[in-house]
Amino acid sequence: MDTIYSDGYPIFFENAVDELTAFIKNGKYSRVFILVDENTSVHCLPIVQDKLGNADNYDIIEINAGEECKNIDFCIGVWKMLIDFGADRKALMVNLGGGVITDMGGFAASTYKRGIDFVQVPTTLLSQVDASVGGKTGIDVDSVKNIIGTFTQPKAVFIDYDFLQTLPPRQILSGLAEMLKHGLILDASYWNQLKQADLHNPPAELIHASVILKNKVVMEDPTEQNIRKSLNFGHTIGHAVETWSLTHDGDPLTHGEAIAIGMLCEAYLAYKRTGLSKNELDEIQFVIGGLYQHYSLNPAMYEDVYNIMLKDKKNIDGKINCTLLNRIGEFNIDNFFEKEELFEALDYYAGL
Amino acid sequence: MDTIYSDGYPIFFENAVDELTAFIKNGKYSRVFILVDENTSVHCLPIVQDKLGNADNYDIIEINAGEECKNIDFCIGVWKMLIDFGADRKALMVNLGGGVITDMGGFAASTYKRGIDFVQVPTTLLSQVDASVGGKTGIDVDSVKNIIGTFTQPKAVFIDYDFLQTLPPRQILSGLAEMLKHGLILDASYWNQLKQADLHNPPAELIHASVILKNKVVMEDPTEQNIRKSLNFGHTIGHAVETWSLTHDGDPLTHGEAIAIGMLCEAYLAYKRTGLSKNELDEIQFVIGGLYQHYSLNPAMYEDVYNIMLKDKKNIDGKINCTLLNRIGEFNIDNFFEKEELFEALDYYAGL
Ligand SMILES: NC(=O)c1ccc[n+]([C@@H]2O[C@H](COP(=O)([O-])OP(=O)(O)OC[C@H]3O[C@@H](n4cnc5c(N)ncnc54)[C@H](O)[C@@H]3O)[C@@H](O)[C@H]2O)c1
Ligand SMILES: NC(=O)c1ccc[n+]([C@@H]2O[C@H](COP(=O)([O-])OP(=O)(O)OC[C@H]3O[C@@H](n4cnc5c(N)ncnc54)[C@H](O)[C@@H]3O)[C@@H](O)[C@H]2O)c1
Ligand SMILES: [Zn+2]
Ligand SMILES: [Zn+2]
């Protein structure tokens, strides 16, 4: 699996942890800080430390796990650790974890002393195929997601398949939703490969292919004018359902589970609006429906979900903006919908 | 006074408040936020509002005045106001105040939704000749100055001389130190003009000239590799004395007052090390000594001041890095000093 080149930095796949340790050892960094959460500290850090050997110029910064920690208080904690450790401008930050660690560590590093170098070592499938590419860093404030952040590229990304061995199955499925999305919006033959694979253990090559697809999109449209909007497929409705679930369910949906719901609803809208065939709609439903447990959507929650969608920054004049498909492998941006049509899409999912 | 062009943005001088209101009215911004502190709210905001007339698409965000407010807590307050007001990516932030407002407002804007547009409207002499040019934004954490920030250019800078009418005399002198510095390091004829002017009311043309000098430096060396280091003249010792004063004096030195002390000490080092003539040293002492009240440096505090200098990021191997002068108008970077030589420079000042 070839190294992928993004906006000025490499994304390593083969022997990625070896590449990481070489990068750390050869880099002229005054000190190295490895940011982990309580889970990657147990499951991933030993793998890195094993290869680092007795290199002694690094410190560990550990935070709690979970989206609720991706906030300004934990970020201040990270900054203060850097201050206490006397980190100077030549320090390196290694973000070893899922999207929470790569987003928050990237933000902390991009603002410490107006920016120190950082590298991303994504350890969840979601962060490998999505969060680690594109240069977005961020934290949540007042539970508004990613409201504070920067566009800053890492010096390198190291994607090691082995980290996924300890990842819980629900987290695999969460990242898988983005891989399915990449196929649906961009590449029918990749979608066909996915259909034939064991998607509960997605093979390394398909992860690599997914990163190539995402990287192509963000390289062509870094500022989200047009084709980068393709990545929103499934996310208008999916994100609203995710937010609803977070505030109402004891065991809320993961991001990918919600996006799976969103993709089904929006595939239905594509069938109604942009020419997706009934056959292809059924195929998408068959594949996604076979992977993710059905979630019960109750008409009593539709208004709430709609109100969440109304806050979406992509809307115009109160109409909801969705990225759809013309067919599998071809996206169609900036489709606007009224409430009734969205409710019909939710009904479609609810009736499956 | 011509508009100055910096790294992609204009710095307006003539009728700057008119230019600002035109910028606001013609810009296609969804909403405008004017950040002020309790003083600029009284002294500067009415001048802007007067010209804005009944334009109604702006909100005011007011914070307390003073360096102690340039911290992450106030910054979170600004972010939350933006969230509460529903600021989107097309919002504009107008930072109307001294360096505290322009630094913190610039940081808040450069990170809100990964960056919204902002403009700087500096209202102190220091912020007009120094803080508003160069793209540095920042806040203090745990009273470590400017430890968190970004390099982000504003969309424009508006420097209006009229704002200075309400500025207390000590604040004029504070900014004046940077103007004197610009002459000493870069331009002997500018230094001569300053000598002949009424420096308690520096004329607009000399402010304009000072911004041209600073802008030239930051444009030539945006990443502080070489000539931008010239701006550190007076700051190695000056900044240490400032920090000492902040933690020990009831009415601490302003930044410029401390830099004035630092420039005298470092001019002495230049006389000892880099060939500044005795005549020029005396001239610098005559000019600066005539403007700033003498501050009593006590040998008992030298160790403390030295320990503060040791934390300076420009040091190498525990030796203290100073920018000096070859002669008036010509700087000389990366001169390293031992403790004894620095104490001698402090003695020189103490004996004046
Ligand atoms: N920057 C971007 O472009 C981008 C794109 C997509 C998502 N994101 C962000 O990513 C975040 C979600 O990412 P995520 O799903 O990786 O969340 P996460 O970082 O919370 O990881 C999920 C869980 O898996 C655990 N974990 C991580 N690696 C493990 C491993 N190898 N073995 C066992 N457990 C492991 C974590 O501790 C956590 O409990 C969100 O905050 C989202 O906003 C960012
Ligand atoms: N970004 C940079 O490159 C850069 C360069 C130099 C200094 N700075 C920063 O600038 C800050 C110091 O700037 P400052 O001296 O302007 O401080 P400041 O913003 O605290 O202003 C000084 C005082 O003057 C008041 N004031 C401002 N305008 C006024 C007016 N027109 N009339 C009456 N009162 C007025 C303020 O309320 C404050 O009390 C420091 O935090 C420093 O780090 C930044
Ligand atoms: Zn997603
Ligand atoms: Zn200064």
CSV table of C-alpha atoms and ligand atoms in Angstrom, one decimal, chain B residues 126 130 178 181 231 235 255 259, ligand 4:
chain,number,residue,atom,x,y,z
B,126,LEU,CA,1.3,50.7,21.0
B,130,ASP,CA,3.2,47.4,16.8
B,178,GLU,CA,8.4,50.9,19.9
B,181,LYS,CA,13.0,51.2,18.7
B,231,LEU,CA,12.4,43.9,16.7
B,235,HIS,CA,13.1,43.3,24.7
B,255,HIS,CA,5.4,47.6,28.4
B,259,ILE,CA,11.3,48.5,26.9
C,4,ZN,ZN,7.3,45.5,22.5
